[in-house]
Short mmCIF file of C-alpha atoms in Angstrom, two decimals:
data_model
loop_
_atom_site.label_atom_id
_atom_site.label_comp_id
_atom_site.label_asym_id
_atom_site.label_seq_id
_atom_site.Cartn_x
_atom_site.Cartn_y
_atom_site.Cartn_z
CA MET A 1 133.22 138.32 85.06
CA GLN A 2 132.54 135.97 82.19
CA PRO A 3 129.68 134.71 80.56
CA LEU A 4 130.76 130.95 82.54
CA GLU A 5 131.04 132.62 85.71
CA ILE A 6 127.24 133.53 85.47
CA THR A 7 126.03 130.81 84.27
CA ASP A 8 127.87 128.68 87.57
CA ARG A 9 125.94 131.61 89.42
CA LEU A 10 122.86 131.23 88.14
CA ARG A 11 123.33 127.27 88.21
CA GLU A 12 124.65 127.94 91.89
CA HIS A 13 121.58 129.92 92.61
CA ALA A 14 119.02 127.41 91.24
CA GLU A 15 121.01 124.54 92.87
CA ARG A 16 120.07 126.05 96.24
CA LEU A 17 116.47 126.59 95.70
CA GLU A 18 116.33 122.35 94.88
CA ALA A 19 118.35 121.83 98.84
CA GLU A 20 115.63 124.64 100.12
CA THR A 21 113.30 122.26 99.04
CA SER A 22 114.21 119.53 101.61
CA PRO A 23 111.04 116.94 102.36
CA VAL A 24 108.51 118.96 104.31
CA LEU A 25 108.15 117.38 108.23
CA PHE A 26 104.78 117.31 110.22
CA THR A 27 104.81 116.74 113.54
CA ASP A 28 102.08 113.90 114.63
CA LEU A 29 99.16 114.52 117.76
CA ARG A 30 100.63 112.35 120.39
CA GLY A 31 103.54 114.13 120.27
CA PRO A 32 107.20 115.00 118.85
CA LYS A 33 107.51 112.61 115.94
CA THR A 34 108.47 114.32 113.13
CA VAL A 35 108.34 112.20 109.96
CA PRO A 36 108.93 113.43 106.29
CA LEU A 37 106.05 113.08 103.70
CA THR A 38 106.95 110.54 100.53
CA GLU A 39 109.61 111.01 97.96
CA THR A 40 106.85 111.80 95.09
CA GLU A 41 105.27 114.25 97.13
CA ALA A 42 108.02 115.62 98.87
CA TYR A 43 109.48 116.33 95.62
CA SER A 44 107.33 116.45 93.22
CA SER A 45 106.74 119.92 92.30
CA ARG A 46 108.59 122.38 94.60
CA PRO A 47 112.19 121.58 93.24
CA LEU A 48 110.47 121.94 89.47
CA ARG A 49 109.46 125.93 90.76
CA GLY A 50 112.66 127.21 91.34
CA TRP A 51 114.20 125.44 87.98
CA ILE A 52 110.94 127.93 86.80
CA VAL A 53 111.69 130.72 89.14
CA ALA A 54 115.69 130.62 88.35
CA VAL A 55 115.76 130.52 84.24
CA ALA A 56 113.25 133.13 84.48
CA SER A 57 115.53 135.20 87.05
CA ALA A 58 118.48 134.45 84.21
CA VAL A 59 116.75 135.71 81.38
CA ALA A 60 115.88 138.75 83.03
CA VAL A 61 118.83 139.59 83.98
CA PHE A 62 120.42 139.14 80.91
CA VAL A 63 117.61 141.87 79.69
CA LEU A 64 118.91 144.29 82.52
CA ILE A 65 122.79 143.60 81.18
CA GLY A 66 121.01 144.41 77.24
CA GLY A 67 119.31 146.95 77.68
CA SER A 68 121.95 148.88 79.89
CA ILE A 69 125.16 148.57 77.69
CA ALA A 70 122.10 149.26 75.08
CA LEU A 71 121.44 152.68 76.22
CA LEU A 72 125.28 153.68 76.72
CA ASN A 73 126.19 152.82 73.34
CA VAL A 74 123.70 155.26 71.67
CA ALA A 75 124.88 158.10 74.59
CA ALA A 76 128.67 157.89 72.83
CA GLY A 77 127.62 158.06 69.54
CA GLU A 78 127.91 154.24 68.87
CA SER A 79 126.02 152.13 67.23
CA GLU A 80 124.74 148.58 69.44
CA PRO A 81 127.76 146.24 68.92
CA ASP A 82 128.26 142.37 68.06
CA ALA A 83 126.38 140.22 71.35
CA ALA A 84 129.95 138.37 71.61
CA THR A 85 131.53 141.51 72.88
CA VAL A 86 128.53 142.52 75.51
CA ALA A 87 128.79 139.70 78.02
CA PRO A 88 132.46 140.84 79.40
CA THR A 89 131.62 144.39 80.02
CA VAL A 90 128.96 143.77 82.67
CA THR A 91 130.05 143.19 85.69
CA THR A 92 129.26 145.83 88.07
CA THR A 93 126.20 145.30 86.75
CA ILE A 94 124.93 141.06 88.42
CA ASP A 95 126.84 142.05 91.89
CA SER A 96 125.14 145.69 92.53
CA ALA A 97 122.17 145.27 94.33
CA PRO A 98 119.01 143.03 92.32
CA THR A 99 116.38 146.56 90.57
CA THR A 100 114.19 143.11 89.68
CA VAL A 101 111.80 140.60 91.66
CA SER A 102 113.66 138.95 94.12
CA VAL A 103 114.70 135.19 92.47
CA SER A 104 113.48 133.47 95.75
CA PRO A 105 111.01 131.70 95.13
CA ARG A 106 109.43 132.64 99.00
CA THR A 107 109.82 136.59 99.29
CA VAL A 108 109.42 139.53 96.24
CA ALA A 109 112.14 142.26 97.77
CA PRO A 110 112.24 146.03 96.17
CA PRO A 111 113.96 147.70 94.85
CA VAL A 112 117.93 147.91 96.57
CA ALA A 113 115.95 146.64 100.03
CA PRO A 114 117.53 144.63 102.82
CA PRO A 115 116.58 140.97 102.88
CA VAL A 116 112.85 139.99 103.82
CA VAL A 117 113.84 138.30 107.06
CA PRO A 118 110.94 135.79 108.55
CA PRO A 119 108.69 137.01 111.51
CA MET A 120 109.77 135.40 114.71
CA ALA A 121 108.49 132.36 115.97
CA PRO A 122 105.64 133.35 118.30
CA PRO A 123 106.01 133.73 122.52
CA GLU A 124 105.94 129.58 123.37
CA THR A 125 102.45 129.32 125.61
CA PRO A 126 102.09 126.56 127.91
CA PRO A 127 98.61 125.65 129.32
CA THR A 128 98.18 127.01 131.97
CA VAL A 129 94.70 127.24 132.09
CA TRP A 130 93.57 123.28 133.52
CA THR A 131 89.35 122.04 133.92
CA ARG A 132 88.08 119.63 135.04
CA ILE A 133 86.14 117.12 133.33
CA ASP A 134 83.88 114.38 135.45
CA THR A 135 82.29 110.99 132.92
CA GLU A 136 81.22 107.79 132.80
CA MET A 137 84.30 106.38 131.30
CA ALA A 138 87.77 104.91 133.58
CA ALA A 139 90.36 105.12 130.41
CA SER A 140 93.27 104.90 131.66
CA THR A 141 94.30 105.01 128.00
CA ALA A 142 93.99 107.85 124.90
CA ALA A 143 94.86 109.34 122.51
CA ALA A 144 93.96 112.55 120.02
CA GLY A 145 94.30 112.99 116.45
CA PRO A 146 92.06 114.50 113.14
CA SER A 147 88.94 112.55 114.31
CA GLY A 148 89.49 113.33 118.16
CA ILE A 149 90.16 112.16 120.82
CA MET A 150 90.02 107.86 121.17
CA ALA A 151 90.58 105.96 124.71
CA VAL A 152 90.26 102.76 125.38
CA GLU A 153 88.48 101.48 129.06
CA THR A 154 89.82 98.16 129.68
CA LEU A 155 87.06 95.80 131.35
CA GLY A 156 88.96 92.45 131.78
CA ILE A 157 90.78 89.52 131.53
CA ASP A 158 89.31 88.49 128.74
CA GLY A 159 90.04 90.91 126.63
CA SER A 160 86.88 93.04 126.23
CA ALA A 161 87.06 97.08 126.50
CA LEU A 162 85.08 99.76 125.61
CA LEU A 163 86.31 102.35 123.18
CA TRP A 164 85.36 106.37 123.41
CA SER A 165 85.21 109.50 121.28
CA SER A 166 85.19 113.04 122.28
CA ILE A 167 85.36 115.69 119.76
CA ASP A 168 86.05 118.05 122.44
CA GLY A 169 86.81 116.10 125.25
CA THR A 170 83.85 117.10 127.51
CA THR A 171 81.75 115.32 125.93
CA TRP A 172 81.80 111.63 125.08
CA ASN A 173 80.17 108.45 123.14
CA VAL A 174 81.50 105.45 123.87
CA GLU A 175 80.26 101.46 121.65
CA PRO A 176 81.50 97.80 123.01
CA TRP A 177 84.78 96.55 121.14
CA GLY A 178 83.81 93.17 122.70
CA ILE A 179 86.85 90.42 122.35
CA LEU A 180 89.59 90.49 120.87
CA ILE A 181 89.51 90.95 117.30
CA ASN A 182 92.66 88.19 116.77
CA GLU A 183 90.68 85.53 119.12
CA GLY A 184 93.36 83.81 121.09
CA PRO A 185 92.50 82.52 125.09
CA ALA A 186 92.21 84.18 128.18
CA GLY A 187 95.84 87.17 129.43
CA SER A 188 95.64 89.01 126.14
CA THR A 189 93.68 92.32 126.19
CA ILE A 190 93.50 96.08 124.61
CA ASP A 191 95.33 98.18 126.94
CA THR A 192 96.77 100.92 124.96
CA ILE A 193 95.68 103.58 121.90
CA THR A 194 98.03 106.16 120.20
CA TYR A 195 97.70 108.14 116.60
CA VAL A 196 100.61 108.18 114.98
CA GLY A 197 101.46 108.13 111.40
CA SER A 198 98.16 109.31 110.44
CA ARG A 199 96.09 106.74 112.09
CA TYR A 200 94.61 105.36 115.45
CA LEU A 201 96.42 101.98 116.90
CA ALA A 202 94.63 100.20 120.36
CA PHE A 203 97.60 96.83 120.88
CA GLY A 204 97.76 95.09 123.75
CA GLY A 205 98.85 92.01 124.64
CA HIS A 206 100.57 88.68 126.62
CA TRP A 207 98.61 84.98 125.01
CA ARG A 208 98.64 87.09 121.80
CA ILE A 209 99.00 90.34 120.18
CA ASP A 210 96.46 92.17 119.35
CA LEU A 211 96.74 95.25 117.26
CA ARG A 212 93.75 97.12 115.52
CA SER A 213 94.03 100.06 113.36
CA SER A 214 92.10 102.81 112.02
CA VAL A 215 92.51 106.33 109.89
CA ASP A 216 89.13 107.51 110.72
CA GLY A 217 88.47 105.89 114.93
CA ALA A 218 84.95 104.34 113.29
CA ASP A 219 86.74 101.67 111.65
CA TRP A 220 88.52 99.31 112.80
CA VAL A 221 91.11 96.30 111.08
CA ALA A 222 92.97 93.68 112.49
CA ALA A 223 97.13 93.29 112.16
CA ASP A 224 98.62 90.14 111.79
CA HIS A 225 99.07 87.35 114.61
CA ILE A 226 102.15 88.05 116.53
CA ASP A 227 104.83 85.98 117.88
CA ALA A 228 101.46 84.22 118.36
CA GLY A 229 103.03 80.83 119.03
CA THR A 230 101.29 77.77 117.91
CA PHE A 231 97.69 78.17 119.29
CA GLU A 232 95.17 74.84 120.15
CA GLU A 233 91.77 76.66 120.14
CA THR A 234 90.81 73.31 122.88
CA ALA A 235 94.58 73.30 124.70
CA PRO A 236 95.50 74.84 127.83
CA LEU A 237 97.29 77.18 128.69
CA ASP A 238 99.93 76.23 130.47
CA SER A 239 100.82 73.44 128.02
CA ILE A 240 101.21 75.86 124.28
CA PRO A 241 104.09 76.31 122.54
CA GLY A 242 105.44 79.83 121.68
CA THR A 243 106.55 83.45 121.68
CA TYR A 244 104.16 85.57 123.39
CA GLY A 245 104.55 89.27 124.17
CA ARG A 246 103.27 92.73 124.27
CA ILE A 247 103.53 95.28 122.47
CA ARG A 248 104.08 98.15 124.58
CA GLN A 249 104.15 101.14 122.64
CA ILE A 250 104.51 102.73 118.77
CA ALA A 251 106.31 104.52 116.78
CA PHE A 252 106.47 106.14 113.73
CA GLY A 253 109.61 108.10 111.54
CA ASN A 254 111.49 106.93 108.37
CA GLY A 255 108.23 106.13 106.51
CA MET A 256 107.18 102.92 109.17
CA TYR A 257 106.10 102.13 112.74
CA VAL A 258 108.13 100.88 114.84
CA ALA A 259 106.57 99.46 118.04
CA VAL A 260 108.08 98.60 121.44
CA GLY A 261 106.95 96.35 124.26
CA ASP A 262 108.65 92.39 125.81
CA VAL A 263 108.49 88.42 124.67
CA ARG A 264 108.91 85.58 126.62
CA ASP A 265 108.94 81.51 124.91
CA HIS A 266 106.88 78.63 126.82
CA GLU A 267 107.09 75.58 125.86
CA GLY A 268 104.93 73.27 129.11
CA GLU A 269 105.83 74.30 132.13
CA PHE A 270 109.00 76.77 130.55
CA TYR A 271 108.67 80.08 131.02
CA SER A 272 111.95 82.49 130.14
CA ASN A 273 112.36 85.87 131.38
CA PRO A 274 110.99 88.29 129.43
CA ARG A 275 113.83 90.24 126.59
CA ALA A 276 113.07 93.69 125.14
CA ALA A 277 111.65 93.61 122.24
CA VAL A 278 111.22 95.58 118.96
CA TRP A 279 109.06 95.53 116.12
CA THR A 280 108.79 97.07 112.76
CA SER A 281 105.84 97.34 109.90
CA ALA A 282 105.25 99.35 106.49
CA ASP A 283 101.69 99.80 106.99
CA ALA A 284 100.90 98.65 110.70
CA LEU A 285 99.42 95.82 109.78
CA THR A 286 102.67 93.36 109.23
CA TRP A 287 104.77 93.48 111.22
CA THR A 288 108.44 91.99 111.38
CA ARG A 289 109.87 91.07 115.22
CA LEU A 290 114.00 92.27 115.45
CA PRO A 291 115.68 89.02 115.81
CA ASP A 292 116.91 88.31 118.95
CA ASN A 293 120.20 90.27 120.18
CA ASP A 294 121.31 88.89 124.18
CA GLU A 295 123.97 91.57 123.89
CA VAL A 296 121.17 94.42 123.66
CA PHE A 297 117.74 92.78 124.03
CA ALA A 298 118.30 90.29 126.81
CA GLY A 299 119.70 90.63 130.56
CA PRO A 300 119.80 87.73 133.13
CA TRP A 301 116.25 88.97 134.05
CA HIS A 302 113.31 91.33 133.88
CA GLN A 303 114.23 93.68 130.26
CA GLU A 304 111.27 95.40 129.58
CA MET A 305 110.86 98.11 127.10
CA TRP A 306 107.80 101.13 127.46
CA ASP A 307 107.97 103.43 125.49
CA VAL A 308 108.94 105.29 122.09
CA ALA A 309 109.95 108.02 120.80
CA PHE A 310 110.98 109.20 117.20
CA GLY A 311 113.43 112.75 116.42
CA ASP A 312 115.86 114.12 114.68
CA SER A 313 118.40 111.46 116.56
CA GLY A 314 115.67 108.56 115.57
CA PHE A 315 113.96 106.88 117.94
CA VAL A 316 114.94 106.36 121.45
CA ALA A 317 113.22 103.81 123.95
CA VAL A 318 112.98 103.65 127.64
CA GLY A 319 112.12 100.84 130.19
CA SER A 320 113.74 98.91 133.42
CA THR A 321 116.79 95.47 133.44
CA ASP A 322 116.75 93.71 135.92
CA GLY A 323 119.72 93.39 138.38
CA ASP A 324 121.44 90.05 138.44
CA GLN A 325 119.45 88.49 141.48
CA GLY A 326 115.95 89.70 140.14
CA GLY A 327 114.22 91.29 142.88
CA SER A 328 114.94 94.89 141.97
CA SER A 329 114.97 97.20 138.83
CA ALA A 330 116.58 100.58 137.26
CA GLY A 331 116.13 102.60 134.35
CA ALA A 332 117.61 101.42 130.69
CA ILE A 333 117.70 102.79 127.67
CA TRP A 334 117.92 101.98 123.91
CA HIS A 335 118.68 104.41 120.40
CA SER A 336 118.01 102.96 116.69
CA LEU A 337 119.05 105.87 113.73
CA ASP A 338 116.46 104.09 112.03
CA GLY A 339 114.75 101.49 113.97
CA PHE A 340 116.67 98.51 112.69
CA THR A 341 120.04 98.86 114.27
CA TRP A 342 119.81 99.28 117.87
CA THR A 343 122.07 100.48 120.62
CA ARG A 344 121.81 99.93 124.32
CA VAL A 345 122.70 102.68 126.52
CA ALA A 346 125.27 102.00 128.92
CA GLN A 347 124.13 101.37 132.45
CA ASP A 348 124.18 104.81 134.52
CA GLU A 349 123.56 103.79 138.07
CA GLY A 350 123.88 107.65 138.76
CA LEU A 351 121.12 108.39 135.56
CA PHE A 352 118.73 106.23 135.01
CA GLY A 353 118.14 104.26 139.64
CA GLU A 354 120.37 102.05 141.68
CA GLN A 355 119.95 98.12 141.43
CA THR A 356 119.14 98.18 145.41
CA PRO A 357 116.87 94.80 146.11
CA ASP A 358 112.96 95.34 146.55
CA GLU A 359 112.41 98.82 145.03
CA TRP A 360 111.67 98.39 141.34
CA ARG A 361 113.01 101.68 139.20
CA GLY A 362 112.34 101.87 135.45
CA LEU A 363 111.60 105.21 132.62
CA TRP A 364 108.16 104.13 131.73
CA SER A 365 107.79 106.98 129.02
CA VAL A 366 110.05 109.35 126.66
CA ALA A 367 108.70 112.38 124.31
CA TYR A 368 110.10 114.67 122.11
CA GLY A 369 110.15 118.56 121.48
CA ASP A 370 112.12 121.02 120.15
CA GLY A 371 115.08 119.19 120.22
CA VAL A 372 115.67 117.14 122.82
CA TYR A 373 114.46 114.03 124.20
CA VAL A 374 112.18 113.80 127.56
CA ALA A 375 112.74 110.51 129.80
CA ILE A 376 110.44 110.47 132.93
CA GLY A 377 110.25 107.71 135.41
CA THR A 378 110.56 106.66 138.54
CA GLY A 379 112.37 108.28 141.63
CA PRO A 380 111.26 110.86 140.46
CA ARG A 381 113.67 111.16 137.17
CA VAL A 382 113.74 113.52 134.61
CA LEU A 383 116.22 112.91 131.94
CA THR A 384 117.31 114.57 128.81
CA SER A 385 119.36 114.51 125.38
CA GLU A 386 119.70 115.99 122.41
CA ASP A 387 121.20 112.95 120.70
CA GLY A 388 118.88 109.63 122.52
CA LEU A 389 122.81 108.68 124.39
CA THR A 390 124.19 110.60 126.54
CA TRP A 391 121.81 112.24 129.27
CA SER A 392 121.85 114.02 132.25
CA LEU A 393 119.42 114.85 135.12
CA MET A 394 117.12 117.57 136.30
CA PRO A 395 116.52 118.42 138.64
CA SER A 396 112.86 120.14 140.60
CA ASP A 397 112.30 121.68 142.76
CA GLU A 398 108.26 121.90 142.11
CA ILE A 399 108.40 117.84 141.84
CA SER A 400 108.24 116.53 145.41
CA VAL A 401 111.16 113.96 146.26
CA GLU A 402 107.79 110.86 146.42
CA ALA A 403 106.14 111.59 143.33
CA GLY A 404 105.94 108.88 140.63
CA LEU A 405 105.62 110.06 137.42
CA ILE A 406 103.54 107.92 134.47
CA ASP A 407 103.20 109.84 131.80
CA VAL A 408 104.75 112.68 129.39
CA VAL A 409 103.84 114.44 126.01
CA PHE A 410 104.88 117.97 124.12
CA GLY A 411 102.75 119.53 122.08
CA ASP A 412 102.82 123.36 120.94
CA GLY A 413 106.28 124.68 122.82
CA SER A 414 105.47 122.72 125.82
CA PHE A 415 106.10 119.03 127.60
CA VAL A 416 103.40 118.06 130.05
CA LEU A 417 103.70 115.37 132.09
CA VAL A 418 101.42 113.43 134.66
CA GLY A 419 101.80 111.17 137.94
CA ASN A 420 101.37 111.08 141.69
CA ASP A 421 102.76 112.80 143.85
CA TRP A 422 102.99 109.96 147.58
CA THR A 423 103.00 110.83 151.02
CA PRO A 424 104.60 108.82 153.67
CA PRO A 425 103.18 107.87 156.56
CA GLU A 426 103.16 109.41 159.65
CA ASP A 427 102.93 108.69 163.64
CA ASP A 428 105.21 105.14 162.59
CA GLY A 429 102.13 104.01 160.36
CA ASP A 430 102.89 102.31 157.11
CA VAL A 431 99.82 103.41 154.77
CA TRP A 432 101.46 105.62 151.96
CA VAL A 433 98.42 107.92 150.42
CA TYR A 434 98.62 110.18 147.78
CA VAL A 435 97.16 112.88 145.27
CA PRO A 436 97.37 113.06 141.48
CA ALA A 437 99.83 115.69 139.95
CA ILE A 438 100.24 117.13 136.48
CA TRP A 439 103.35 119.70 135.66
CA TYR A 440 104.22 121.25 132.38
CA SER A 441 107.29 122.99 131.31
CA THR A 442 108.96 124.65 128.05
CA ASP A 443 112.04 123.97 128.27
CA ALA A 444 112.51 120.25 130.26
CA VAL A 445 113.97 121.86 133.11
CA VAL A 446 111.87 124.54 135.04
CA TRP A 447 108.85 122.29 135.48
CA THR A 448 105.29 123.98 137.41
CA ARG A 449 102.92 121.81 139.20
CA VAL A 450 99.49 122.70 137.71
CA SER A 451 97.78 123.99 140.99
CA GLY A 452 94.34 122.94 142.35
CA ASP A 453 92.91 120.94 145.59
CA THR A 454 92.17 117.93 146.56
CA ASP A 455 88.35 118.24 144.79
CA PHE A 456 90.13 119.60 141.20
CA PHE A 457 92.53 116.01 141.53
CA GLY A 458 91.02 114.14 144.20
CA GLY A 459 91.70 111.70 146.96
CA PRO A 460 93.76 111.73 149.05
CA PHE A 461 94.47 107.34 148.26
CA THR A 462 96.10 104.61 148.91
CA GLY A 463 97.47 101.49 147.21
CA GLU A 464 94.11 100.27 147.92
CA GLY A 465 92.58 103.27 146.54
CA GLY A 466 91.64 105.55 143.04
CA ALA A 467 93.78 104.95 139.99
CA GLY A 468 94.58 108.91 139.78
CA SER A 469 96.13 110.49 135.99
CA MET A 470 97.06 108.26 134.01
CA THR A 471 97.41 109.08 130.14
CA ALA A 472 98.04 112.32 128.46
CA THR A 473 97.97 113.69 124.83
CA PHE A 474 98.33 116.32 122.54
CA GLY A 475 95.53 117.29 120.09
CA ASP A 476 94.21 120.91 118.19
CA GLY A 477 95.84 122.85 120.95
CA ARG A 478 95.62 121.82 123.82
CA PHE A 479 96.51 118.65 126.36
CA PHE A 480 94.24 115.84 128.21
CA VAL A 481 94.83 113.74 130.89
CA VAL A 482 93.00 110.72 131.46
CA GLY A 483 92.00 108.85 134.91
CA TYR A 484 89.56 107.51 137.44
CA ASP A 485 89.15 106.53 140.67
CA GLN A 486 88.39 103.43 141.88
CA ALA A 487 86.38 102.21 145.72
CA TRP A 488 86.61 98.85 145.84
CA GLY A 489 83.59 97.55 148.18
CA ASP A 490 82.07 94.24 150.11
CA SER A 491 81.91 92.60 147.25
CA GLY A 492 82.08 92.89 142.81
CA PRO A 493 83.89 94.94 141.29
CA PRO A 494 85.76 97.91 142.49
CA VAL A 495 82.77 101.29 142.11
CA LYS A 496 84.88 103.47 138.82
CA SER A 497 84.41 107.82 138.28
CA GLY A 498 86.69 108.94 135.56
CA HIS A 499 87.41 112.43 134.84
CA VAL A 500 89.49 114.49 132.29
CA TRP A 501 91.84 116.76 133.03
CA ILE A 502 91.90 119.42 129.57
CA GLY A 503 95.02 122.36 129.98
CA GLU A 504 95.08 124.92 127.24
CA PRO A 505 96.94 128.42 126.95
CA GLY A 506 95.79 131.41 128.91
CA SER A 507 94.93 134.10 127.89
#
């Protein structure tokens, strides 16, 4: 082997080390939204260490070569040759098994030993043990993060709310949140909370979008007004022109926040039909809505995005679309590699549901984990995709044909979905009843229903009764499902009783 070949091999090895130091990835606790660290953090130290190791290895190799040749020359009774005559004689030494410390920065190989094989990943441990905690909290949305679990309980259409917090999901503290930080007319409210991109985000909207951001769950900052229209404090609501909307969910990926929802225009007595909408932000405080695109975001009637997830193939948003005549809806899916350019997945009645008069169908939630997107909705429908564009319908014997699926989340190798299992009326009656239900799966194909009687899940309820399980989140190795029951009296608001279901791996 010639000196140039040795140098090329060392350079190739150093470049391979540098290639191995790709941006470090982490997964936030809300779900499987894998995001890169900043360029400075990802590339500041590890490539330098790779070049240092490569140079040290080069020195070790040349010392080994020189020493071996010197010994051979002494044994032959010859004097040490010039350095220029050494290099062409070392072909077999370079290609033989290394007898020094391996040049890999991650493993150290013993002499003439096979490469060190990384340990196999631990077996997946689905959440098979579930516990129910009864609380005074009647929250319908929660998010787990490093400062604990945060939940929001909406009190009324005036925007008043309670912020609940817990370290372990069993003991909860509460503080009033008052009315909107972004003061606006009635009809705006905080109704969703999530944890993405290293911060908690609570949001909602209608006449104005209210969005609050916090790193620790204690100190909150209001985002700028988003699509606020022209607001006059004393003007009647039906005379306020502008564009109004609601953020339904937020994901983080490619170094930015992406929010999805819907907007509508209002002027005088005119209201446009809602159209799907996407906002982007670098800091979760200043947001920009993407331009309207009739082919992607609009339609003949209502077009709404309900949830969004980020994975290896980019962003996937799910929602619903109305037919040409209204009065019905079916599921809808949108996809974007970068969060800025979006395409709408072609409608497929077999996957997203058929436009049937007086039937309202949609896809309500999406999660990403272990290389697969999972979308769930009315049907019930569990759809899976590896690229966000090509989808498959997953039948399951454990999910009854009358189940209403609400939310899905991924964590620690498992998907968990929550919803309500409905029972049709008997004896020609017209009252349907339901019970809350929880399912889990390690592959999004085979689902197992969490067992439990009515004391564990509550119910059965009617449409006028309780609310059941509403939102799932994952944090600290456990799943948390929050929900509440409610009972209507003869007068006054309903009486609510809250519950938290906690799922963790069995021993």
